[in-house]
C-alpha cells in the first residue's frame, strides 16, 4: 500500500476517516489472503480544495485522483511542492490528452483508439489503464467487451504509454462482487496479450472490499475519506 501512517493532525475528522478506511482495507486484504503491500489507495479529491489535498499529504497520502482536467491541472500546479502522484480517473477528451500528460503520473481511463493516438509520445512514458465498460450503454465510459483486445494491442504499439492493466466501475444495478469477477476475467484476457499488465483499478468507497476480494490492486476512494463534497452554492 503506497500510503503510510502519520501522527500529524491525528484527531482531525479527515485523519479519522482515512484511518477507518485504511483499517477496512487491511481487514479486506486479510480476508482475501492478500497483503496490503499489493494495494495502492488513491484518494479521489474532486470538488475538494487543494488545502484538503495538502492535509492528506501530511497524513502520508501520496496517490491522489481527479476526474476533471481543469481542476486537476490547477491543484497539481498549486501543490507542486509536494511529492504527489496524480491519477487521472475521469473521462478524457482527446484534445486535452497532452495537457493531462504534463501533470498526471497515471491515466485510468483509456477507452478508445483516438485517445491512445492523442497520448502518443516519443519523449516520455505515462502509466495507463484500459477502462472497461461493464454496461450495455455505449454512452458510458470504457471500451466495449468485444473491442478490448484491439484497444490493448493499440496501446502496446503506441510509444509513450506503459500499460498497467484494466480499470472499471461496478454498475449500480449489479452486485459488486459479480461485476469485479467480470473485471478479473477481462484482466486475464489482457494479460494473455500483455503479461506485464497485471494491475486492476477497481473499487470505490462503497465497494472496495469486494474489489480487494476479486484481486484489485488500485482502489479509488473518495467520500469515505474526504467526506461529502463541498456545497457549490
Short mmCIF file of N, CA and C in Angstrom, two decimals, residues 34 39-40 42 108 129 132 134 166-170 176 179-181 183-184 199-205 207-221:
data_model
loop_
_atom_site.label_atom_id
_atom_site.label_comp_id
_atom_site.label_asym_id
_atom_site.label_seq_id
_atom_site.Cartn_x
_atom_site.Cartn_y
_atom_site.Cartn_z
N UNK A 34 -4.52 -11.69 1.20
CA UNK A 34 -3.60 -10.83 0.46
C UNK A 34 -2.85 -9.91 1.43
N UNK A 39 -1.56 -3.32 -2.55
CA UNK A 39 -2.64 -2.38 -2.83
C UNK A 39 -2.17 -0.93 -2.81
N UNK A 40 -2.66 -0.17 -3.76
CA UNK A 40 -2.44 1.27 -3.80
C UNK A 40 -3.78 1.96 -3.59
N UNK A 42 -5.84 5.25 -3.85
CA UNK A 42 -5.87 6.56 -4.49
C UNK A 42 -7.02 7.34 -3.87
N UNK A 108 -6.26 6.47 -15.90
CA UNK A 108 -7.03 5.25 -15.67
C UNK A 108 -8.14 5.03 -16.70
N UNK A 129 -4.20 2.67 -17.67
CA UNK A 129 -5.14 1.56 -17.56
C UNK A 129 -6.13 1.66 -18.71
N UNK A 132 -12.79 -0.50 -18.81
CA UNK A 132 -13.83 -1.40 -19.31
C UNK A 132 -15.20 -0.77 -19.11
N UNK A 134 -18.70 -1.93 -18.26
CA UNK A 134 -19.39 -3.11 -17.76
C UNK A 134 -20.89 -3.08 -18.01
N UNK A 166 -6.25 -3.08 -16.27
CA UNK A 166 -7.61 -2.66 -16.58
C UNK A 166 -8.21 -1.88 -15.43
N UNK A 167 -9.17 -1.02 -15.76
CA UNK A 167 -9.92 -0.24 -14.78
C UNK A 167 -11.39 -0.41 -15.06
N UNK A 168 -12.23 -0.36 -14.01
CA UNK A 168 -13.67 -0.44 -14.21
C UNK A 168 -14.40 0.13 -13.00
N UNK A 169 -15.65 0.53 -13.27
CA UNK A 169 -16.58 0.97 -12.24
C UNK A 169 -17.73 -0.03 -12.21
N UNK A 170 -18.04 -0.55 -11.04
CA UNK A 170 -19.14 -1.51 -10.94
C UNK A 170 -20.47 -0.83 -11.21
N UNK A 176 -21.57 -5.83 -6.66
CA UNK A 176 -20.16 -5.53 -6.91
C UNK A 176 -19.29 -6.77 -7.07
N UNK A 179 -19.65 -8.06 -10.54
CA UNK A 179 -19.04 -7.14 -11.51
C UNK A 179 -17.52 -7.27 -11.50
N UNK A 180 -16.94 -7.37 -10.31
CA UNK A 180 -15.49 -7.44 -10.23
C UNK A 180 -14.95 -8.79 -10.67
N UNK A 181 -15.75 -9.83 -10.61
CA UNK A 181 -15.34 -11.10 -11.20
C UNK A 181 -15.23 -10.95 -12.72
N UNK A 183 -14.46 -8.18 -14.19
CA UNK A 183 -13.25 -7.39 -14.40
C UNK A 183 -12.02 -8.30 -14.35
N UNK A 184 -12.01 -9.22 -13.39
CA UNK A 184 -10.87 -10.13 -13.29
C UNK A 184 -10.76 -11.00 -14.54
N UNK A 199 -2.18 -5.17 -13.22
CA UNK A 199 -2.90 -4.33 -12.27
C UNK A 199 -4.39 -4.24 -12.60
N UNK A 200 -5.19 -4.04 -11.55
CA UNK A 200 -6.63 -3.86 -11.69
C UNK A 200 -7.04 -2.67 -10.85
N UNK A 201 -7.54 -1.63 -11.51
CA UNK A 201 -8.05 -0.44 -10.82
C UNK A 201 -9.55 -0.59 -10.67
N UNK A 202 -9.99 -0.90 -9.46
CA UNK A 202 -11.41 -1.14 -9.21
C UNK A 202 -11.69 -0.96 -7.73
N UNK A 203 -12.92 -0.60 -7.42
CA UNK A 203 -13.30 -0.43 -6.03
C UNK A 203 -13.31 1.02 -5.63
N UNK A 204 -14.45 1.45 -5.06
CA UNK A 204 -14.59 2.81 -4.57
C UNK A 204 -15.10 2.75 -3.13
N UNK A 205 -15.57 3.88 -2.62
CA UNK A 205 -15.93 3.95 -1.21
C UNK A 205 -16.88 2.85 -0.79
N UNK A 207 -17.60 -0.11 -2.34
CA UNK A 207 -17.41 -1.50 -2.76
C UNK A 207 -15.94 -1.93 -2.80
N UNK A 208 -15.07 -1.22 -2.08
CA UNK A 208 -13.66 -1.58 -2.16
C UNK A 208 -13.37 -2.96 -1.57
N UNK A 209 -14.17 -3.39 -0.60
CA UNK A 209 -13.93 -4.72 -0.01
C UNK A 209 -14.12 -5.82 -1.05
N UNK A 210 -15.20 -5.72 -1.82
CA UNK A 210 -15.43 -6.71 -2.88
C UNK A 210 -14.34 -6.65 -3.94
N UNK A 211 -13.85 -5.43 -4.21
CA UNK A 211 -12.80 -5.29 -5.21
C UNK A 211 -11.51 -5.95 -4.74
N UNK A 212 -11.16 -5.77 -3.49
CA UNK A 212 -9.96 -6.41 -2.95
C UNK A 212 -10.10 -7.93 -3.04
N UNK A 213 -11.27 -8.45 -2.71
CA UNK A 213 -11.50 -9.89 -2.77
C UNK A 213 -11.34 -10.43 -4.19
N UNK A 214 -11.63 -9.59 -5.19
CA UNK A 214 -11.56 -10.02 -6.59
C UNK A 214 -10.20 -9.75 -7.23
N UNK A 215 -9.26 -9.22 -6.45
CA UNK A 215 -7.91 -9.05 -6.98
C UNK A 215 -7.51 -7.64 -7.36
N UNK A 216 -8.31 -6.64 -7.01
CA UNK A 216 -7.95 -5.25 -7.34
C UNK A 216 -6.61 -4.89 -6.72
N UNK A 217 -5.85 -4.10 -7.43
CA UNK A 217 -4.55 -3.61 -6.93
C UNK A 217 -4.58 -2.12 -6.65
N UNK A 218 -5.49 -1.39 -7.28
CA UNK A 218 -5.61 0.05 -7.12
C UNK A 218 -7.06 0.39 -6.75
N UNK A 219 -7.25 1.01 -5.60
CA UNK A 219 -8.56 1.38 -5.11
C UNK A 219 -8.74 2.88 -5.22
N UNK A 220 -9.87 3.33 -5.77
CA UNK A 220 -10.13 4.75 -5.98
C UNK A 220 -11.20 5.19 -4.98
N UNK A 221 -10.80 5.77 -3.87
CA UNK A 221 -11.72 6.03 -2.78
C UNK A 221 -11.85 7.53 -2.54
#
